[in-house]
Each structure stands twice: as structure tokens, then as C-alpha cells.
Short mmCIF file of C-alpha atoms and ligand atoms in Angstrom, two decimals:
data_model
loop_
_atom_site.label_atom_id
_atom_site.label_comp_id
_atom_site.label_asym_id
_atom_site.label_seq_id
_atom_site.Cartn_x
_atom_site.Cartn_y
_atom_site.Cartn_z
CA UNK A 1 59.32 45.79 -24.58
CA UNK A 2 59.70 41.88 -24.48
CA UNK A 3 57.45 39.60 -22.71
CA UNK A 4 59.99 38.66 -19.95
CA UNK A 5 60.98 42.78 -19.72
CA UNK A 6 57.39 43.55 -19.38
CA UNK A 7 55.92 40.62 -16.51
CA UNK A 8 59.22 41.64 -14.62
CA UNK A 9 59.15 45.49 -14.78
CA UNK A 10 59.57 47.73 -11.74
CA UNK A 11 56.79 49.44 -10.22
CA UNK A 12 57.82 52.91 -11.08
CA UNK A 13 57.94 51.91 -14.81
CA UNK A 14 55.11 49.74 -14.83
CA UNK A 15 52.69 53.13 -13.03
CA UNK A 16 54.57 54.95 -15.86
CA UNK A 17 53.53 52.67 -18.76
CA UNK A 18 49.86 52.32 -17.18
CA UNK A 19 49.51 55.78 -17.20
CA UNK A 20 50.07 56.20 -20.74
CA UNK A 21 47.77 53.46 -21.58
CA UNK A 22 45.16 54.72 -19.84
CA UNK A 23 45.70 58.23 -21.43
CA UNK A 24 44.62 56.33 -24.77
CA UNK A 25 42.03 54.17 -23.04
CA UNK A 26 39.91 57.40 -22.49
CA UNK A 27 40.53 59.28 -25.53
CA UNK A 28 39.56 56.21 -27.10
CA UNK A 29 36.47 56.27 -25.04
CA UNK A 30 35.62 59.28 -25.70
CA UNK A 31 34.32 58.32 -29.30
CA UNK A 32 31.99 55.69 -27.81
CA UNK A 33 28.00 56.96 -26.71
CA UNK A 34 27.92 55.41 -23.78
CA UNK A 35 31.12 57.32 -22.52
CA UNK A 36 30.61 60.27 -24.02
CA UNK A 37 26.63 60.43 -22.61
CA UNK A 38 28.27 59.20 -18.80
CA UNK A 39 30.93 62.06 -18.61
CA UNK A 40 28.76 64.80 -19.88
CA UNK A 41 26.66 64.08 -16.88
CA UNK A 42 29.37 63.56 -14.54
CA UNK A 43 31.25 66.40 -15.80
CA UNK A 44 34.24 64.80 -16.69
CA UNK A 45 37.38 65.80 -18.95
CA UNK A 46 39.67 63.21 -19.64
CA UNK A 47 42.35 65.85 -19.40
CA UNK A 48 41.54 66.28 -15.99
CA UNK A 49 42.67 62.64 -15.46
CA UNK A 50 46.52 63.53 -14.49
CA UNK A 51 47.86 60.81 -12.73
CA UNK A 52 46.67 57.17 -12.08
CA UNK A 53 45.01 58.35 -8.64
CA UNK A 54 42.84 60.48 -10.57
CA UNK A 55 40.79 56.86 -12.18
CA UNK A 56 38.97 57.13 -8.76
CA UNK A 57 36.94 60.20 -10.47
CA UNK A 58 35.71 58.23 -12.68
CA UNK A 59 32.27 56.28 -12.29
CA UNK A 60 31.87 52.57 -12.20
CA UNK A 61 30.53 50.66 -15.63
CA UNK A 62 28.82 47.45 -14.99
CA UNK A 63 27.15 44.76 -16.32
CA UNK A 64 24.03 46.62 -16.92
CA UNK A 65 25.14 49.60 -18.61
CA UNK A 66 26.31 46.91 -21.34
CA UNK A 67 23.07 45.63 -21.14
CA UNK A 68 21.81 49.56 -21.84
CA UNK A 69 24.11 49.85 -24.42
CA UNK A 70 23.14 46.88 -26.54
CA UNK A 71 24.44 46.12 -28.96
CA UNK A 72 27.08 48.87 -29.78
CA UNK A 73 26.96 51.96 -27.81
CA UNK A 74 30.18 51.22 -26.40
CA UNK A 75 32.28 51.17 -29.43
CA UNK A 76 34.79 53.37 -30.12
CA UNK A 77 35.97 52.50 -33.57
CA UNK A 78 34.47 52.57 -37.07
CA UNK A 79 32.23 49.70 -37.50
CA UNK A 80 35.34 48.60 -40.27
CA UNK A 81 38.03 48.24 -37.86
CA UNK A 82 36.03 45.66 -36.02
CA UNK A 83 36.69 42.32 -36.67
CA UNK A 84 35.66 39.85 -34.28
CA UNK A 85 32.63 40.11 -31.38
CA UNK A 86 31.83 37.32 -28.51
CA UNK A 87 29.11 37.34 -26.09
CA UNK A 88 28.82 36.23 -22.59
CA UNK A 89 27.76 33.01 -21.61
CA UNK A 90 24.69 32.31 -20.34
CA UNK A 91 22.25 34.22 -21.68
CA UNK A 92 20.39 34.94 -25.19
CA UNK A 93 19.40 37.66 -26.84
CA UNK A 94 20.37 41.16 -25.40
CA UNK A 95 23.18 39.82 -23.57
CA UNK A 96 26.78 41.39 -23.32
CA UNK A 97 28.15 41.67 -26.71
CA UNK A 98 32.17 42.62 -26.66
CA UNK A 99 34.09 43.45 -30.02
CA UNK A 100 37.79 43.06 -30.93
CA UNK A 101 40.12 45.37 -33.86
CA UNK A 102 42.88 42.98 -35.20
CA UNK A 103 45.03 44.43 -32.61
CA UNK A 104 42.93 43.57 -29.58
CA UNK A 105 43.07 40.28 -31.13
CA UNK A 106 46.88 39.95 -31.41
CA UNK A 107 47.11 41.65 -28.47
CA UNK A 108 44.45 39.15 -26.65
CA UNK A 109 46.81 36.20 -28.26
CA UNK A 110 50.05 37.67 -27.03
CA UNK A 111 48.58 37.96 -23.53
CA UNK A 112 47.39 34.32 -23.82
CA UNK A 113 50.36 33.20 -25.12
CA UNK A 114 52.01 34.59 -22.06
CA UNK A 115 50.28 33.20 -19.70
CA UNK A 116 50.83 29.46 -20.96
CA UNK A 117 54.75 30.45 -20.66
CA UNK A 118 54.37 30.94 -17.81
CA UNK A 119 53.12 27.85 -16.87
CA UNK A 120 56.04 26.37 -18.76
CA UNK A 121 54.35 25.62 -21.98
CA UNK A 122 56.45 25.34 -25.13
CA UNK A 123 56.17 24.88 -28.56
CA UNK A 124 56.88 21.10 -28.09
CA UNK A 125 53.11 21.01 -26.04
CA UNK A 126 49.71 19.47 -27.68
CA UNK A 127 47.08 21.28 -26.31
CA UNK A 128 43.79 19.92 -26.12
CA UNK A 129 40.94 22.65 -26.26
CA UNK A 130 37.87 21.44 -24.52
CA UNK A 131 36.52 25.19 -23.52
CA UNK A 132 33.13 25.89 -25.75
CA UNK A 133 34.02 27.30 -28.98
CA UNK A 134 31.55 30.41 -30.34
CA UNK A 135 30.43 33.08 -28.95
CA UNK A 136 32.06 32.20 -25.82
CA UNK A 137 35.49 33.73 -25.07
CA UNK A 138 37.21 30.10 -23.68
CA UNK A 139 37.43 28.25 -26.82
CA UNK A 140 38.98 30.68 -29.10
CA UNK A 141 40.76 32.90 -26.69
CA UNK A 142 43.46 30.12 -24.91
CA UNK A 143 43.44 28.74 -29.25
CA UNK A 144 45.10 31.91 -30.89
CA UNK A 145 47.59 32.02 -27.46
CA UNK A 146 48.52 28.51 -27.91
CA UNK A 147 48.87 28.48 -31.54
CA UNK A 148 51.25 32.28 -30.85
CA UNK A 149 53.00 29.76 -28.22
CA UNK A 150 53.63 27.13 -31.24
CA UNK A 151 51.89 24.19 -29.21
CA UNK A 152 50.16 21.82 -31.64
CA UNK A 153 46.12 23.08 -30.83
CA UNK A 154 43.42 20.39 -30.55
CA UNK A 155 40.30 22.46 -31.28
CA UNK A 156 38.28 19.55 -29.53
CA UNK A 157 35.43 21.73 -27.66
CA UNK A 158 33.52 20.61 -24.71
CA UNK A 159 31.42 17.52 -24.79
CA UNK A 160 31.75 14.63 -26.84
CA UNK A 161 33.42 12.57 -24.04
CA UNK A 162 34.59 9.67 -25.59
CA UNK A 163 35.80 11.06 -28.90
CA UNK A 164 38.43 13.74 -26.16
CA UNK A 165 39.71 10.62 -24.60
CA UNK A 166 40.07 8.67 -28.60
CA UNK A 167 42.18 12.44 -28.99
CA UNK A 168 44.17 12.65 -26.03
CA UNK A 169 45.12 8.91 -26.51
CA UNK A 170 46.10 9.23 -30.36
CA UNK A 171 47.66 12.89 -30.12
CA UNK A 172 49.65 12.13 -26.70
CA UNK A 173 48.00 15.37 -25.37
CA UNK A 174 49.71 17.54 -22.71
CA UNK A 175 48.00 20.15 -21.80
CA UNK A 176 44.26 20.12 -21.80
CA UNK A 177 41.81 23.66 -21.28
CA UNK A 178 38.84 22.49 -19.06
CA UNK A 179 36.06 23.46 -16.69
CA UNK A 180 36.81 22.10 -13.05
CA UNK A 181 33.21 20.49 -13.02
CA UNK A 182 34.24 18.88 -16.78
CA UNK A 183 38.23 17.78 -15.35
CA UNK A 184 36.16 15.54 -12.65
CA UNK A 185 33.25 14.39 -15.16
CA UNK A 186 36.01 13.61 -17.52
CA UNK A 187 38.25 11.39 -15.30
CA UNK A 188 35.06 9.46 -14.42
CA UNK A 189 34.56 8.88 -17.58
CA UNK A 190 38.05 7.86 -18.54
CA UNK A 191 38.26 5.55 -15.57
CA UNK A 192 34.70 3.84 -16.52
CA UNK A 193 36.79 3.06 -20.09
CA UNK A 194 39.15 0.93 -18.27
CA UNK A 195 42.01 3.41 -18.64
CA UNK A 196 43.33 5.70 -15.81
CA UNK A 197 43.78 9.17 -16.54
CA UNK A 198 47.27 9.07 -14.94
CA UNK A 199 48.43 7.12 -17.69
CA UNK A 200 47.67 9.37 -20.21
CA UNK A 201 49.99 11.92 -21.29
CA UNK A 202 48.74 15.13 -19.52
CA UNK A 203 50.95 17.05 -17.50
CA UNK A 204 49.16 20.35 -16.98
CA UNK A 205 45.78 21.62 -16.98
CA UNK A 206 44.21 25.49 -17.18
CA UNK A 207 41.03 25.41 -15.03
CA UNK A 208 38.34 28.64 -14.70
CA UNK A 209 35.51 30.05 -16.09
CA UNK A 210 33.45 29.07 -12.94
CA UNK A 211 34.62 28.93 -9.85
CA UNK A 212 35.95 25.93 -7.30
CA UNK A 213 38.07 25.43 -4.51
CA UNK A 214 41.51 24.22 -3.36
CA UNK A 215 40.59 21.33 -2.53
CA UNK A 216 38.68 20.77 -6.04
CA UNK A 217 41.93 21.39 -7.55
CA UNK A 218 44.13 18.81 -5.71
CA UNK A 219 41.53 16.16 -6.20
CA UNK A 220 41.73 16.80 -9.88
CA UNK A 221 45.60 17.17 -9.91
CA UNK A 222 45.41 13.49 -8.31
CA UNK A 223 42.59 11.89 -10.09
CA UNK A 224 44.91 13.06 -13.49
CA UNK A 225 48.62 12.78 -11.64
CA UNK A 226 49.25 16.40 -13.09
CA UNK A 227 49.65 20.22 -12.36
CA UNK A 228 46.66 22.18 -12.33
CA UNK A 229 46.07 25.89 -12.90
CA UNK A 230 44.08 28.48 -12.16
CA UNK A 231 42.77 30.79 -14.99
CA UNK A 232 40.40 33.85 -14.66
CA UNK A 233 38.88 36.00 -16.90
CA UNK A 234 35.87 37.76 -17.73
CA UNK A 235 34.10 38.49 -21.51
CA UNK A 236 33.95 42.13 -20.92
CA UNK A 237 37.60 42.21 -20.43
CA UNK A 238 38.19 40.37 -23.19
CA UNK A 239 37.36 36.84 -21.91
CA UNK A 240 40.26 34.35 -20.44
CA UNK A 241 43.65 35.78 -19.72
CA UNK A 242 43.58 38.23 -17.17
CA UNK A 243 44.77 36.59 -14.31
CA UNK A 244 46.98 33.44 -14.55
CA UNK A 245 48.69 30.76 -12.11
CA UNK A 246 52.58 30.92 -13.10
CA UNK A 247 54.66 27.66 -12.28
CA UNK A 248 54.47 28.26 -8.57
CA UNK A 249 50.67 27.93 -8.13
CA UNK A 250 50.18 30.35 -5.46
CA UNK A 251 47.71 32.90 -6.84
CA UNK A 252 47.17 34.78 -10.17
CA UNK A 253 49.16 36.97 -11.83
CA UNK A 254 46.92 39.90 -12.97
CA UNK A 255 48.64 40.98 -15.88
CA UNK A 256 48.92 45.19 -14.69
CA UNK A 257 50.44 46.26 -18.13
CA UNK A 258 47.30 45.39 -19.63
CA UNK A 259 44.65 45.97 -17.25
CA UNK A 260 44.45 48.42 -14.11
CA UNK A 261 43.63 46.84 -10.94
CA UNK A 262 41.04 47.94 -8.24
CA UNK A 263 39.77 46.27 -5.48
CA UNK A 264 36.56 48.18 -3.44
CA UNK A 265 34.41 47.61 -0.70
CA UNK A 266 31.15 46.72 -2.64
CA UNK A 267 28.89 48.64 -0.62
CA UNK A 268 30.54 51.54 -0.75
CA UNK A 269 32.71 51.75 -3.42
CA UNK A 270 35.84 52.72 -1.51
CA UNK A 271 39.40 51.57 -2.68
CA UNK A 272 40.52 48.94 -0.48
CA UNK A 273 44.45 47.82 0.27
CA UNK A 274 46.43 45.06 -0.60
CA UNK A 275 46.00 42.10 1.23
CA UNK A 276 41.84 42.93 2.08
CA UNK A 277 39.69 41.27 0.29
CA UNK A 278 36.67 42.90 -1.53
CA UNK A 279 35.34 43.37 -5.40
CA UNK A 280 37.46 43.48 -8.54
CA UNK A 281 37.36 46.79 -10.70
CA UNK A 282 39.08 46.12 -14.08
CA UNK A 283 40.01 48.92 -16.11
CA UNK A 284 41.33 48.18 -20.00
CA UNK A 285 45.24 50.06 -20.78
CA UNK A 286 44.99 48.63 -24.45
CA UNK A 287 42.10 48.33 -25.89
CA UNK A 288 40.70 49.77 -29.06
CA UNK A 289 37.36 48.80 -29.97
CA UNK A 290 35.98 48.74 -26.66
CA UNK A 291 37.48 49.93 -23.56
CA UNK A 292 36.06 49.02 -20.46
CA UNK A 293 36.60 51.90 -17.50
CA UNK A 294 36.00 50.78 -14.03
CA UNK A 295 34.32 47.79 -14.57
CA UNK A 296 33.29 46.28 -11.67
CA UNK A 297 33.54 42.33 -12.19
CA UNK A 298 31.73 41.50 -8.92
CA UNK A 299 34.14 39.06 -8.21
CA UNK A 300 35.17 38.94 -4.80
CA UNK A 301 39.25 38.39 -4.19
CA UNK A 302 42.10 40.10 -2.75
CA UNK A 303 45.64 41.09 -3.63
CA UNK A 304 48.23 38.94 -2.67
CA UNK A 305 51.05 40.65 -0.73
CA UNK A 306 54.42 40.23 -1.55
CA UNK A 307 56.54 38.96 -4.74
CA UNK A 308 55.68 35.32 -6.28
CA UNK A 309 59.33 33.72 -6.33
CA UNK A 310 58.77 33.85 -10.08
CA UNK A 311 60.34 37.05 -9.90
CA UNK A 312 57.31 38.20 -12.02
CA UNK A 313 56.48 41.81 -10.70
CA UNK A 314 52.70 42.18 -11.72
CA UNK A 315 50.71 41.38 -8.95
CA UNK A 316 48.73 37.84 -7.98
CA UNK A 317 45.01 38.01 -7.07
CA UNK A 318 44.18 34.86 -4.95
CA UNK A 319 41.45 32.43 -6.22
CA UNK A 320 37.66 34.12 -6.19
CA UNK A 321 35.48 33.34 -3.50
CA UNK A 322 32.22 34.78 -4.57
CA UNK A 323 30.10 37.13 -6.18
CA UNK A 324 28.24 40.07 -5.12
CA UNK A 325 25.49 39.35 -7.43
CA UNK A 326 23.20 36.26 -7.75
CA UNK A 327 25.25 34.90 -10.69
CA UNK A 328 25.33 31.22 -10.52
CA UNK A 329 27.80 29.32 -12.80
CA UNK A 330 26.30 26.40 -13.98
CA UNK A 331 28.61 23.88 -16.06
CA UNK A 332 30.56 27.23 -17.33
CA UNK A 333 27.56 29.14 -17.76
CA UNK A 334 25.96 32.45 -15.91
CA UNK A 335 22.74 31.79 -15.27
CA UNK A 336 20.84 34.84 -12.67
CA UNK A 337 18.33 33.27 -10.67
CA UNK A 338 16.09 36.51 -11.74
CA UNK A 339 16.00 35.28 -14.94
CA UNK A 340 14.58 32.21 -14.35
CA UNK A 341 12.01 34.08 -11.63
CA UNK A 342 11.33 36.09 -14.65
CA UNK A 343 10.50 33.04 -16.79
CA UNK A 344 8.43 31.70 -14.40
CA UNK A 345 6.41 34.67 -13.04
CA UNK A 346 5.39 35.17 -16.73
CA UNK A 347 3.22 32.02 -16.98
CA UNK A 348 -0.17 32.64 -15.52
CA UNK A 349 -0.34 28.83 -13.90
CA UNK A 350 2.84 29.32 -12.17
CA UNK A 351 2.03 30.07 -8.58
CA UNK A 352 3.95 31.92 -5.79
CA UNK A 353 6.63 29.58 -4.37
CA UNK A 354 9.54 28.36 -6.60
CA UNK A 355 13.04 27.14 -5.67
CA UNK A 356 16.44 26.52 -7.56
CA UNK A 357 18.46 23.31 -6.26
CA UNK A 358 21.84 22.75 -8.02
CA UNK A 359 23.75 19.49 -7.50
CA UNK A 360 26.20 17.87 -9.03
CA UNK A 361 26.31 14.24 -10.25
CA UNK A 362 29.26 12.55 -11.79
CA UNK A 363 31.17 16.08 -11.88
CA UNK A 364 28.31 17.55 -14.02
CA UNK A 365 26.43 20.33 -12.85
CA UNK A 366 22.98 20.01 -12.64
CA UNK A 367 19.97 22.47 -12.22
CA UNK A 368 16.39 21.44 -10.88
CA UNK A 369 14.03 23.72 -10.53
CA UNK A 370 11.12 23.31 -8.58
CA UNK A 371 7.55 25.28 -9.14
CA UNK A 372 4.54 25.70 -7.70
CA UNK A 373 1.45 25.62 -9.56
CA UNK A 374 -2.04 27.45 -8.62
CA UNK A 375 -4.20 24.44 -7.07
CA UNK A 376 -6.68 24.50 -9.56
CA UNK A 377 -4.52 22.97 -12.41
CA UNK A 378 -4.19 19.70 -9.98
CA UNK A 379 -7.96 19.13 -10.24
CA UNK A 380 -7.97 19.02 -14.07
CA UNK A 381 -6.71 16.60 -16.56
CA UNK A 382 -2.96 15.13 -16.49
CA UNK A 383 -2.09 15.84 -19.83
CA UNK A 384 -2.26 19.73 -19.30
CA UNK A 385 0.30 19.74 -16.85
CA UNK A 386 3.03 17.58 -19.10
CA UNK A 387 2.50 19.93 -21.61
CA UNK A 388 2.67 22.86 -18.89
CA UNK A 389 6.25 21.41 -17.80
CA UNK A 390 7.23 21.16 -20.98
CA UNK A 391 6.89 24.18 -22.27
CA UNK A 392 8.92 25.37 -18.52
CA UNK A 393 11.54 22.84 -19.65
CA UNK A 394 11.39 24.97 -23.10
CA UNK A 395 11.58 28.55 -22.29
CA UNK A 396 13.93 27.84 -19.35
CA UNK A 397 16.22 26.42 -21.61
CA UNK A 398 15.92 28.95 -24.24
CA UNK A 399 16.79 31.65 -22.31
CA UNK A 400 19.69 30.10 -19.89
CA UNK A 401 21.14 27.44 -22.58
CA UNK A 402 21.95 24.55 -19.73
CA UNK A 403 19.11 22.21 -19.53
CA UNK A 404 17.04 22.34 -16.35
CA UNK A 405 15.19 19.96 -15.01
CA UNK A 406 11.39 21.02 -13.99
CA UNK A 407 9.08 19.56 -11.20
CA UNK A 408 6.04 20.59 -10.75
CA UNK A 409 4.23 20.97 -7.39
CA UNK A 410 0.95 21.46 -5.55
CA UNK A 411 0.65 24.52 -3.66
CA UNK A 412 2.55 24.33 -0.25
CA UNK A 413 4.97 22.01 -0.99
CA UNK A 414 7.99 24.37 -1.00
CA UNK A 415 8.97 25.42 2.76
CA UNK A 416 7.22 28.99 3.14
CA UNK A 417 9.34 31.81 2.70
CA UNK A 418 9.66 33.37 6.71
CA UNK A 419 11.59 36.64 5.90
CA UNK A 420 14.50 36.38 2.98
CA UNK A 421 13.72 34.23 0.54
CA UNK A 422 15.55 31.30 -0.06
CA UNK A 423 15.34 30.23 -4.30
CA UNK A 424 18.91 29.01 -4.93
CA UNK A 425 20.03 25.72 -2.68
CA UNK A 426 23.69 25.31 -3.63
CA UNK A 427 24.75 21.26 -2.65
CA UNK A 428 27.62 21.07 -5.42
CA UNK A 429 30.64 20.73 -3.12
CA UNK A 430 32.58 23.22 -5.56
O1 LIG B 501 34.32 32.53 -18.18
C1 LIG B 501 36.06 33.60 -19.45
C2 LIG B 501 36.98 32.45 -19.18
C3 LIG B 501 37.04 31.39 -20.06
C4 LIG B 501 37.79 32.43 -18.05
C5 LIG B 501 37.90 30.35 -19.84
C6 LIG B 501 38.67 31.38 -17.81
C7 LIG B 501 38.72 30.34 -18.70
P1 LIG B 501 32.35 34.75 -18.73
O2 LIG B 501 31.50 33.71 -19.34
O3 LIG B 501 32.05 36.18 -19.04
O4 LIG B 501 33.86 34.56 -19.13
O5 LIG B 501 32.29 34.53 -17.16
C8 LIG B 501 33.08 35.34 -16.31
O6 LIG B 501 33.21 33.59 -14.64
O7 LIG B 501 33.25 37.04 -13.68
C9 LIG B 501 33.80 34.84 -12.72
O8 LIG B 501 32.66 35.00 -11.92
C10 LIG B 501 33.79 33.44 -13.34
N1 LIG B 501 35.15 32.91 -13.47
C11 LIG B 501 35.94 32.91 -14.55
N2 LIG B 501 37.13 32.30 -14.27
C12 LIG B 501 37.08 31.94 -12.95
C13 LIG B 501 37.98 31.29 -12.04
C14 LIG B 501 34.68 33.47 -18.86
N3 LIG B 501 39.19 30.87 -12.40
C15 LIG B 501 32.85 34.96 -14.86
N4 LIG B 501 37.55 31.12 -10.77
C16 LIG B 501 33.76 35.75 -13.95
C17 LIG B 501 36.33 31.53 -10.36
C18 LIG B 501 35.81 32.33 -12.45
N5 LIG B 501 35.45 32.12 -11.16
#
């Protein structure tokens, strides 16, 4: 089937089509450890799985299982067939590692490619890149859609301020891929050059990979004088690309021919309705080398009711409006406040009161983290608590990538915890 057949296909064919994806979703599985070990114990058959109801009898996978399964118990295809892997952001080492065939790559692009159609994009669009290329899924995920598109592709990557605006000047840019926190760093930037963004070229932008608000969207969509949209997606589920803002702006199309939609009541795991809002629980209809079942996101959202007046059929998820884990997003990247804890709580000076402040200055993202020391280092010489912050500065920064800054306190100085503990103080307006 054709794009435009596919994003506007009834219900009754789309349940049919899902079905038979997820039919090859789980024999796929079924050659992967992990899945094999988790429905030995839960007794499942695949064959059992008859209709799309039937998903429900299958557990949850989250995060942590990944984690467990480090760094390839969850692949279901000869170690050949794999060509590409990414990572989530955020963290080093045994972090979640996700692998791509050729054809979850082409089918990755085509899904990308679809979603910038949809947003009007043509081949006659220069789009400007500035998601971190790597490991991370932005960069290269929205480049191979674009390029499918035909848009001219400006692998630019994030940072380097001044040589994006030299870029977007020379190339007349049109379309620029962009954090929210970067879109509003970025226009401060182009407005301390003398220049104002309005006058540059760009007419759209794709915003996500950490979450802000409506009203963060308008005030980028008039700092810039263009259309901004919203893009979600998660590495385990390939990365960017499985929800996207059409033309109309009013939520995001969660592309249901690719991925089966869920959304439960996070405490208890029940299946919710449209319209209420809870977590989202992703399951993969076409993926080879690694096929995620029931993978609970911990986004929170809800499904739009009704049709968008696009006419697409698959149906819009409205913007996320939290997590139900600690996961902070700092400048793009998941940081868990229990990895810093753990950082921390592993240095013998380190006392028993810490806290996590984020702010944000200039439309960057900034984390401070404050620490109390045992008394005893106060009374001794200077020079041994520099080197004591820096090597904070150091191991903070080699485990959570963004660079944190690190005060050091007496005992005390950090309001007493008087039941829950407060660590993380959130002031970016997001
Ligand atoms: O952030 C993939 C991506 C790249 C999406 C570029 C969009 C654009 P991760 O690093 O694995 O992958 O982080 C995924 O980021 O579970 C959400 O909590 C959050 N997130 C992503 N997009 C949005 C959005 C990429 N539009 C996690 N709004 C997800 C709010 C978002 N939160």
C-alpha cells in the first residue's frame, strides 16, 4: 500500500493489517532470549495470541529489562543481518542499546519521510539538522527521512551556534530539526548578531526529544515568524517518528500501521479509553531485529478523540505531560536523579543532604547540583575540597554527559528533608 492509502485506511483494515504485523512481531520474538526466557515463565504461546485483544496477555517490557538484557539479549536476528545500533541518550555504559536490519532502516526512513509530508515538506525544502548526530536517534533518524523526502539535508548537529546561523543564512534554510530549549537559545543568539530570526528563511520547525508546553511553542513560532511542530519518539522504538504534528497542529499522529497503541493506568496496568489520559504502551508491527512488546514508555498522554481534518485515520496522541519515572530531560538528554544519588553516595566525604536545581538561562538548560559534605572536611585545608568538587564535576559528567555544575556545602545548609524528599527543584518554565 501507498503512503497516502496507508495514513488514511479504515479502521477495519488498519486492525486487519496490525494483526498480521503483530503475528510476525512475536514469531520474530520468539528467537530473541529475553522473550523466549519471559514467556516460558509466563506460559505463553504466541499462537495463543488470536486477535489484537489477546496483546493484553502479554507482560509489559520496560526500560530495565533492556538494561537486563545488555547488550543483545533482545535480538532476534543473526548478528549479520544487523546493520546499524543507537543508544539512548543520557547515559554511558550499560545503557539501552537498540539495533536496526536494513529494512528497519528503510522502513525507519519511510516512516520519517512521512511524517515531514505531512507537514508539507517537499523535495524543494533545505533542511537544517541540528538534532545530535551518534549514538543518538535525532540526528540520523529525521536525515535518512529527509533525504527519502528529496529535501536538500544540512547535517549541521547541535551546537556550534554561530556557524548554524553562517548555514541557514548561505543555504536559505527552511526547515530546521531542533530541541525547544535550543529553538529559544538559538533565536537569542541570532538576535544578539543583529539579525532577526524572522528574516531568515525558515518556515517550519520539528520540535521534541524533551518535553515543553504550548505556550513554549507559540513563543518560538513568534520569536522565528514560523510553524512549529511537535515530534515524539522514543530510542527503543526506534527513536523519532512515532508520533507527528500533520499541517493542522492539533496533536500527533501515532503512526498505528507501524506501532500498536496502548494507553494504561500506571498503577495498575489496566487499559484505559480514548480520550483518558494515562501511560503510553508501544508495541513494534514491523520490526526485525528487535521488536519491542508492550513497552511501556512512561510517558503520560492521552488519545485524542475524533478525526484530525487531515482526513488522516491513524490516531493523534496530544502533547506529553509527564513521566511516571524520575527522568529529567536536560538539554535533550535523560538524566535519573538516582544516578546522580548514586554518584554521590559513592564518595565517602559526601554527606547526607543533596539537592538537584535545574534552571534555564538564555534557553539553555542548566543543572546545579548542590552537596553536602561531612563537617570535618570544612576544618581542613582549602585545596582538598577544589579537588573534591572537581572530581564531582568529573564523574557527574561522565556518567550523565551534560555538564553540571557542583557546590559544595557545610552540613545543614540544604532545608531538612520532613517526610518525602525533595532532590529535583524544577524552575525551567518548560
Ligand atoms: O528523544 C528521540 C527523539 C529525537 C524524539 C528527536 C523526537 C525528536 P530518547 O533519547 O530515547 O529519544 O528520549 C525519549 O524523550 O520517552 C519522552 O520522555 C521524551 N520526548 C521525546 N519527544 C518528546 C516530545 C528521543 N515531543 C524520551 N515531547 C521520551 C515531550 C518528548 N517529550
Amino acid at each position: 500500500m501507498l503512503h497516502r492509502e496507508l495514513e488514511t485506511v479504515s479502521k477495519k483494515d488498519l486492525e486487519k493489517l496490525q494483526f498480521e504485523r503483530l503475528k510476525k512481531s512475536l514469531a520474530a520474538a520468539t528467537k530473541a532470549p529475553y522473550y523466549q526466557k519471559l514467556f516460558k515463565e509466563h506460559n505463553i504461546h504466541v499462537d495463543s495470541i488470536r486477535t489484537l485483544e489477546h496483546i493484553k496477555d502479554l507482560p509489559f517490557v520496560t526500560k530495565n529489562d533492556l538494561r537486563l538484557s545488555y547488550p543483545d539479549g533482545m535480538v532476534a536476528v543473526p548478528k549479520s543481518d544487523i546493520v546499524r545500533m543507537h543508544a539512548s541518550s543520557g547515559t554511558t555504559g550499560k545503557s539501552t542499546v537498540i539495533f536496526y536490519t536494513m529494512n528497519d532502516i528503510n522502513a525507519w526512513a519511510d516512516l520519517l519521510a512521512r511524517c515531514m509530508a505531512a507537514t508539507g515538506a517537499t523535495r524543494e525544502d533545505v533542511f537544517q539538522n541540528m538534532m545530535g548526530y551518534g549514538l543518538f536517534t535525532g540526528g540520523l533518524g529525521l536525515h535518512y527521512g529527509a533525504e527519502r523526502l528529496g529535501c536538500l539535508v544540512i547535517p549541521s548537529a547541535s551546537g556550534n551556534t554561530l556557524r548554524q546561523i553562517q548555514l541557514m543564512q548561505d543555504f536559505r534554510t527552511t526547515i530546521i530539526h531542533i530541541t525547544p530549549s535550543y529553538a529559544l537559545h538559538l533565536a537569542e543568539e541570532i538576535a544578539a548578531q543583529g539579525i532577526n530570526p524572522r528574516d531568515l528563511s525558515v518556515k517550519k520547525a520539528y520540535l521534541g526529544a524533551e518535553p515543553y508546553s504550548e505556550a513554549t511553542r507559540n513563543k518560538i513560532e513568534a520569536q522565528w515568524g514560523m510553524h512549529a511542530y511537535n515530534s515524539y519518539g522514543l530510542s527503543e522504538l526506534n527513536g523519532p517518528g512515532v508520533a507527528f504534528e500533520c499541517v493542522h497542529r492539533c496533536g500527533m499522529h501515532l503512526w498505528e500501521d507501524y506501532y500498536y497503541m496502548e494507553i494504561i493506568n500506571p498503577d495498575t496496568g489496566e487499559v484505559l479509553p480514548d480520550g483518558e489520559e494515562g501511560e503510553l504502551v508501544l508495541t513494534h508491527l514491523n520490526r526485525e531485529a528487535m521488536p519491542m512488546l508492550r513497552y511501556r514508555t512512561r510517558d503520560l498522554t492521552r488519545i485524542i478523540p475524533g478525526q484530525c481534518a487531515c482526513g488522516r485515520t491513524h490516531r493523534r496522541i496530544d502533547r506529553i505531560k509527564g513521566r511516571t519515572d524520575d527522568m529529567l530531560i536536560v538539554g535533550g538528554v535523560n538524566v535519573f536523579p538516582s544516578q546522580i544519588e548514586t554518584v554521590l553516595m559513592n564518595i565517602p566525604e559526601v554527606g547526607n543532604n543533596y539537592q538537584i536545581v535545574l534552571d534555564r538561562e538564555g534557553g539553555l538548560d542548566r543543572i546545579h547540583v548542590k552537596v553536602e559534605l561531612y563537617s570535618k572536611m570544612f576544618s581542613g585545608d582549602i585545596k582538598n575540597i577544589d579537588n573534591l568538587k572537581k572530581m564531582i564535576v568529573e564523574r557527574l559528567r561522565a556518567l550523565i554527559v551534560v555538564n553540571p555544575r557542583v557546590e559544595l556545602l557545610e552540613p545543614g545548609s540544604l532545608p531538612p528533608s520532613t517526610g518525602k524528599a525533595v532532590r529535583v527543584i524544577d524552575n525551567r518554565k518548560l
